[in-house]
CSV table of C-alpha atoms in Angstrom, one decimal:
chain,number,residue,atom,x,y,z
A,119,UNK,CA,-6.1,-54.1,39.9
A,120,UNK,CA,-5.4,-50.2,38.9
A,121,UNK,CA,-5.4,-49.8,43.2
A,122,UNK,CA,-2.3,-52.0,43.1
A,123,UNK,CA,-0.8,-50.5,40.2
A,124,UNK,CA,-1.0,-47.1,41.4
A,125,UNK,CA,-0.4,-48.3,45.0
A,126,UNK,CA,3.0,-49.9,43.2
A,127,UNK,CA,3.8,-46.8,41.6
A,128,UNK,CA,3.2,-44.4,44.6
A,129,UNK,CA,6.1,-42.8,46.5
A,130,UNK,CA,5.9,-42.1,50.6
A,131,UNK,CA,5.8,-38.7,51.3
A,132,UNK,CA,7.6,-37.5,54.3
A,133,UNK,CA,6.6,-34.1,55.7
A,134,UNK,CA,10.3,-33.6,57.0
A,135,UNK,CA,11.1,-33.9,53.1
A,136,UNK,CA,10.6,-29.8,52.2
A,137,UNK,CA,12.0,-30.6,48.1
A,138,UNK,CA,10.2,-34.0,47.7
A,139,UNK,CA,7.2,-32.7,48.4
A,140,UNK,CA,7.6,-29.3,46.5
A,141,UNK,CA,8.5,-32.0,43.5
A,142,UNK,CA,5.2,-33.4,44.4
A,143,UNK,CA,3.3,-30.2,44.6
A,144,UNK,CA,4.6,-29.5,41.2
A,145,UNK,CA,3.9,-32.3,39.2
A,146,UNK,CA,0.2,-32.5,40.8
A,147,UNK,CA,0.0,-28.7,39.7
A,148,UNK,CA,1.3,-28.9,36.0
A,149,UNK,CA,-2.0,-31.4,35.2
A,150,UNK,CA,-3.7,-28.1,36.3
A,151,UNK,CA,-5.4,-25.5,34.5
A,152,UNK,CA,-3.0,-23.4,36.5
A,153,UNK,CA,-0.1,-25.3,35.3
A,154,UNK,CA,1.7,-22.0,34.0
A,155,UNK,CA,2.0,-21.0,37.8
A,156,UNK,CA,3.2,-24.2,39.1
A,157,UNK,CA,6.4,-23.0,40.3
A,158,UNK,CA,4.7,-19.9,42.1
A,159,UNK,CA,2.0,-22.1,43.6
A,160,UNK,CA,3.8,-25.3,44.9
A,161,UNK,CA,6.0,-23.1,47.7
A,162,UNK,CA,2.7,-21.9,48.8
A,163,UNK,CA,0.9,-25.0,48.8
A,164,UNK,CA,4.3,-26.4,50.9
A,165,UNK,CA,4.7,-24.2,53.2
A,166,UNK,CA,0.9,-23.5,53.7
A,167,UNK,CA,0.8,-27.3,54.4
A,168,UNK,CA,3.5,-27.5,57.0
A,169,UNK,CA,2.5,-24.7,59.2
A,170,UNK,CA,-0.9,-26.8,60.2
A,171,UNK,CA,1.1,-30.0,60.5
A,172,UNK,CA,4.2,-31.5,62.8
A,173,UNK,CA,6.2,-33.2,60.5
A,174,UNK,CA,7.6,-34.9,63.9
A,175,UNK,CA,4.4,-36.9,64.5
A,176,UNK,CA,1.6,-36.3,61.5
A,177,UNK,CA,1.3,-38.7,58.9
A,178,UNK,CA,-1.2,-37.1,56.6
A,179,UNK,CA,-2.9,-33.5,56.5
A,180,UNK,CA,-6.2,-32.4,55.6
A,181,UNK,CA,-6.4,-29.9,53.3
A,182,UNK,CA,-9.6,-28.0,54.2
A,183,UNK,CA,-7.6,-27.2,57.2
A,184,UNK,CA,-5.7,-25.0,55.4
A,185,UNK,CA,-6.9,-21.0,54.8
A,186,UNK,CA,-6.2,-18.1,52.7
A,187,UNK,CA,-7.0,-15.0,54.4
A,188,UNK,CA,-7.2,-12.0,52.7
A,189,UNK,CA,-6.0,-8.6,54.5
A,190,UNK,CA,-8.6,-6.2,54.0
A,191,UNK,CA,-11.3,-8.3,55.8
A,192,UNK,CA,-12.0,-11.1,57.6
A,193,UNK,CA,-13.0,-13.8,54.4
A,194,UNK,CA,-11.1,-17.1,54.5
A,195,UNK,CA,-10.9,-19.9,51.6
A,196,UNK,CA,-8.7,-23.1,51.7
A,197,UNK,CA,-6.2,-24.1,49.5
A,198,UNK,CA,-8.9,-26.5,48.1
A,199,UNK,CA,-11.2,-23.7,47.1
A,200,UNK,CA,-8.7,-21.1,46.1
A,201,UNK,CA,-7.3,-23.8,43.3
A,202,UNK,CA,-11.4,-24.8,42.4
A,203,UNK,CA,-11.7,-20.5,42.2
A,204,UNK,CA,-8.5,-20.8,39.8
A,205,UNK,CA,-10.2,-23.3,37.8
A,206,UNK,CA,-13.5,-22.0,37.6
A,207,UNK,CA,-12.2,-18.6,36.6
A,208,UNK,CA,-10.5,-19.9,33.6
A,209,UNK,CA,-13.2,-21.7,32.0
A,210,UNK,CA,-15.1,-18.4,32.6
A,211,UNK,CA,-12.9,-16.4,30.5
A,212,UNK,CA,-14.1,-15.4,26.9
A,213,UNK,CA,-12.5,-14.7,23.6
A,214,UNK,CA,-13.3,-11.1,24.3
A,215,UNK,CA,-11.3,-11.0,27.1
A,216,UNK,CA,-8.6,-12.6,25.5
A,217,UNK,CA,-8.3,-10.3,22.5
A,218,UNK,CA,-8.6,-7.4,24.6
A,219,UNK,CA,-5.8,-8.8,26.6
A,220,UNK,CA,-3.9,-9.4,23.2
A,221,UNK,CA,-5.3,-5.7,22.3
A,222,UNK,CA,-3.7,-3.4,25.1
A,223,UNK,CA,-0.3,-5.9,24.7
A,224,UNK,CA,0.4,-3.9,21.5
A,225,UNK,CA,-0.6,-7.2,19.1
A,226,UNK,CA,-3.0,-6.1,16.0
A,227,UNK,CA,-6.0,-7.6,15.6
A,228,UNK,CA,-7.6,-8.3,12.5
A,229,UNK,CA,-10.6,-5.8,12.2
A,230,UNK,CA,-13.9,-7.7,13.4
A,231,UNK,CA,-15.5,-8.4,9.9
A,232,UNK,CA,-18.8,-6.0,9.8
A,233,UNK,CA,-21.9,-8.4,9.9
A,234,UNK,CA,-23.9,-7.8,6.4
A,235,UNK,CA,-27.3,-7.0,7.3
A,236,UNK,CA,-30.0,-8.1,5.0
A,237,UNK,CA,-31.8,-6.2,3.3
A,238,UNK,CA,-35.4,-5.7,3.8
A,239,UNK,CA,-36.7,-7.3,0.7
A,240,UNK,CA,-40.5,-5.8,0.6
A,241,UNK,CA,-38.4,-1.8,1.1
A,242,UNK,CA,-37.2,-2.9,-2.5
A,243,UNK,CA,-40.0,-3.9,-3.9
A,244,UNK,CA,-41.8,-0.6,-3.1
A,245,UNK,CA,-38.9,1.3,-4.3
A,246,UNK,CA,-38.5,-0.4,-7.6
A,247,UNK,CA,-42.5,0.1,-8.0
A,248,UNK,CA,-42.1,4.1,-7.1
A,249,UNK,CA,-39.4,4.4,-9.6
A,250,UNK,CA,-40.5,2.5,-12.7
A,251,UNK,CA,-42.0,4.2,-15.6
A,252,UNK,CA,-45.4,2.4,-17.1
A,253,UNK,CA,-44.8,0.5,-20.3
A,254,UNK,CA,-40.8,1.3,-20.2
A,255,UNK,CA,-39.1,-2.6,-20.0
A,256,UNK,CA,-35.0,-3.2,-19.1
A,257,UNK,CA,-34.4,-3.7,-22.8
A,258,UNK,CA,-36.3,-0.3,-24.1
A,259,UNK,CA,-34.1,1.6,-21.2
A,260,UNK,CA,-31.0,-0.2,-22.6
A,261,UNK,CA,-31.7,0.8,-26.3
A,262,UNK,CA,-33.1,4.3,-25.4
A,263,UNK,CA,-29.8,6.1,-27.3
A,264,UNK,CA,-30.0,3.8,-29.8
A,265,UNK,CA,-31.5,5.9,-33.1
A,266,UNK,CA,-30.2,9.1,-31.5
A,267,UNK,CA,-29.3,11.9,-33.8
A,268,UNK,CA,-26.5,13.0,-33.3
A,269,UNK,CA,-24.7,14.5,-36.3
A,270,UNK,CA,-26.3,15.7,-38.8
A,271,UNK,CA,-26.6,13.6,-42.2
A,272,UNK,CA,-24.3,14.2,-44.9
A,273,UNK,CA,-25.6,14.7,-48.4
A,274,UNK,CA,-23.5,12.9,-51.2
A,275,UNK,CA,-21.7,16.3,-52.6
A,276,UNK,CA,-20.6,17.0,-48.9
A,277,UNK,CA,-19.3,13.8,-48.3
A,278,UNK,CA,-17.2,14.7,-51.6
A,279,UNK,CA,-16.1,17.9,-50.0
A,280,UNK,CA,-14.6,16.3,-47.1
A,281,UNK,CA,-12.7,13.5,-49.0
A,282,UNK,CA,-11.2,16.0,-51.6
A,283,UNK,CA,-10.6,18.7,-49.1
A,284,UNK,CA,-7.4,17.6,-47.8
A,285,UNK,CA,-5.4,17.6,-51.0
A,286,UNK,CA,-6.6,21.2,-51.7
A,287,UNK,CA,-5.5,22.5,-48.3
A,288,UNK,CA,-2.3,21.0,-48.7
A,289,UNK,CA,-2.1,21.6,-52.3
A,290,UNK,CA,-2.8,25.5,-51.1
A,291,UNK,CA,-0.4,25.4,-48.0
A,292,UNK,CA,2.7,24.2,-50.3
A,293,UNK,CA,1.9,26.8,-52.7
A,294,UNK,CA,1.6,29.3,-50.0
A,295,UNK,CA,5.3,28.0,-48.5
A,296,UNK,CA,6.6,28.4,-52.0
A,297,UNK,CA,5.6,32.0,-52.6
A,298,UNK,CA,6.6,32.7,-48.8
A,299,UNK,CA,10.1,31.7,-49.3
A,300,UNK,CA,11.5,33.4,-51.7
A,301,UNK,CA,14.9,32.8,-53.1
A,302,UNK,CA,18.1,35.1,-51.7
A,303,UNK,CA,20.4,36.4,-54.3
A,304,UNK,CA,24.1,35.6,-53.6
A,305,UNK,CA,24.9,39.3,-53.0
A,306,UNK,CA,21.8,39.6,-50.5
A,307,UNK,CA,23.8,37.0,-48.5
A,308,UNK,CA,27.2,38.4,-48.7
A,309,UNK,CA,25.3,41.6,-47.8
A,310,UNK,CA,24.0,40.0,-44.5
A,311,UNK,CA,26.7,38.2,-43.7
A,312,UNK,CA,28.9,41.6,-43.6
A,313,UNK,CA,26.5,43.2,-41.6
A,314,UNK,CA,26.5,41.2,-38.7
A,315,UNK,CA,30.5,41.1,-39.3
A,316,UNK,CA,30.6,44.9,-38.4
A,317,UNK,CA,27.9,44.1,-35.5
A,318,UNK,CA,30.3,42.1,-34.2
A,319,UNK,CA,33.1,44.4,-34.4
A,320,UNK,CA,31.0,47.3,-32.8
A,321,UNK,CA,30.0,44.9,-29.8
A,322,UNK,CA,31.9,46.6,-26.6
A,323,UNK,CA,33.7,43.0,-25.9
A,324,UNK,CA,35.5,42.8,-29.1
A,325,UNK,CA,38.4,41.4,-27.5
A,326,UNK,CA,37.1,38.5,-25.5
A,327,UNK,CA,37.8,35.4,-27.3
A,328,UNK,CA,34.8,34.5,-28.1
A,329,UNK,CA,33.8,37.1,-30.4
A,330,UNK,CA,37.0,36.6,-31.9
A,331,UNK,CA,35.8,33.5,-32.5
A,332,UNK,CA,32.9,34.6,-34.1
A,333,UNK,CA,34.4,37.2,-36.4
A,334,UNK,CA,36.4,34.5,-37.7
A,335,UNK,CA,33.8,32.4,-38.5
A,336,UNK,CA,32.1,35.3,-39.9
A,337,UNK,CA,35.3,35.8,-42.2
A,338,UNK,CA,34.4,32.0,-43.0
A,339,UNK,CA,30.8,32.5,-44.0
A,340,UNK,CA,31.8,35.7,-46.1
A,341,UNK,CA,34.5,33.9,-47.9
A,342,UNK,CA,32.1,30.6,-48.9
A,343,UNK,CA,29.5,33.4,-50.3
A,344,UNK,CA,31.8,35.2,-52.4
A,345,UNK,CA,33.6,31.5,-53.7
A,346,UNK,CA,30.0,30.0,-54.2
A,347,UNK,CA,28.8,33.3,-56.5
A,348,UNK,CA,32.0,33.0,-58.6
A,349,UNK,CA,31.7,29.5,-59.0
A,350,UNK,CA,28.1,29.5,-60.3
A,351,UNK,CA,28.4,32.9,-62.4
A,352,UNK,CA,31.8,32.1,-63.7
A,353,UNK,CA,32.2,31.2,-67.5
A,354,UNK,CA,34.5,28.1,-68.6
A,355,UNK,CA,36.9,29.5,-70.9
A,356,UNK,CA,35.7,26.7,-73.6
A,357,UNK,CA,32.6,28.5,-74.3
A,358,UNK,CA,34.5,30.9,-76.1
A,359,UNK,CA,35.5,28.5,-78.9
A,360,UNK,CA,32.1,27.3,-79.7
């Protein structure tokens, strides 16, 4: 039953026919391994095909008639074997190959992950039995800081020191500022402030307008002295009538 389907199905090939049976050739090739080459291997196949035949009176060809010859020597395959070579070759190539193929293409590969050897469990043991101290556990290595001295203790007087001794230093350091600062008289300031009015004057760019500037705000400074130490040494005339 499948012989007469297929037999149904089946086209005649004529050997005159060049395209229908390079349509042929190429639809037999795609089911292939070598499928991707179809189109390079089909005009081969043809034309290898009609030069051991005469379309004018064969019917059919055998393909074992049919050889590759390589240049260099005097080896010959047929078309049969060369495709079976094509084949065999394929299924012989490894993932290696292809990733080295991938590789020199440019394409990064993800780094082969390192294989994690195991460790030899019996080199431990005699390590951790080299290294362990006699009658020292995990838990007494853990706590070995535990009680450690490391201030000294304080008795209850010192302890009282070191609360209290704060406020005295600051109490001491605000006195200190107090006595350090001591208070300028108004005529000290107008004093000062005249001095470093004639500074300014003497200054070899007394003309540029920033000094000018300056002297004027000088003039400023000397004149809010002098109205401040009036203001506060002044008497109101009512005092008089007391």
């Amino acid at each position: 039953m499948a012989v007469e389907v297929l037999t149904d199905m089946s086209h005649p090939l004529d050997l005159a026919d060049r395209e229908s049976l390079l349509k042929s050739a190429t639809t037999a090739l795609n089911s292939k391994v070598v499928s991707q080459h179809s189109s390079q291997l089909a005009p081969i196949a043809v034309d290898a095909v009609l030069r051991v035949v005469d379309p004018a009176k064969d019917t059919n060809v055998d393909l074992r008639d049919i050889k590759v010859i390589r240049m260099h020597g005097s080896t010959t395959i047929n078309i049969k074997t060369t495709l079976e070579m094509l084949y065999g070759s394929w299924n012989e190539v490894r993932q290696s190959t292809i990733r080295n193929c991938f590789a020199d293409a440019g394409f990064v590969l993800p780094a082969d992950e390192e294989e994690v050897q195991p460790e030899d469990q019996a080199e431990l043991d005699r390590t951790w039995d080299r290294l362990a101290v006699p009658g020292v556990e995990f838990d007494d290595f853990v706590s070995a800081d535990e009680n450690l001295a490391v201030a000294p203790e304080l008795t209850d007087q010192e302890i009282v020191d070191r609360v209290l001794l704060p406020e005295d230093d600051s109490s001491s350091d605000s006195g200190e500022s107090e006595r350090d600062e001591p208070t300028m008289s108004s005529a000290d300031a107008a004093d000062m402030a005249r001095r470093l009015k004639g500074y300014l004057e003497k200054l070899p760019t007394t003309k540029t307008a920033d000094v000018e500037k300056a002297l004027l705000s000088m003039d400023n400074v000397e004149n809010f002295i002098l109205r401040s130490a009036v203001k506060s040494h002044q008497t109101k005339i009512t005092s008089f009538f007391k």
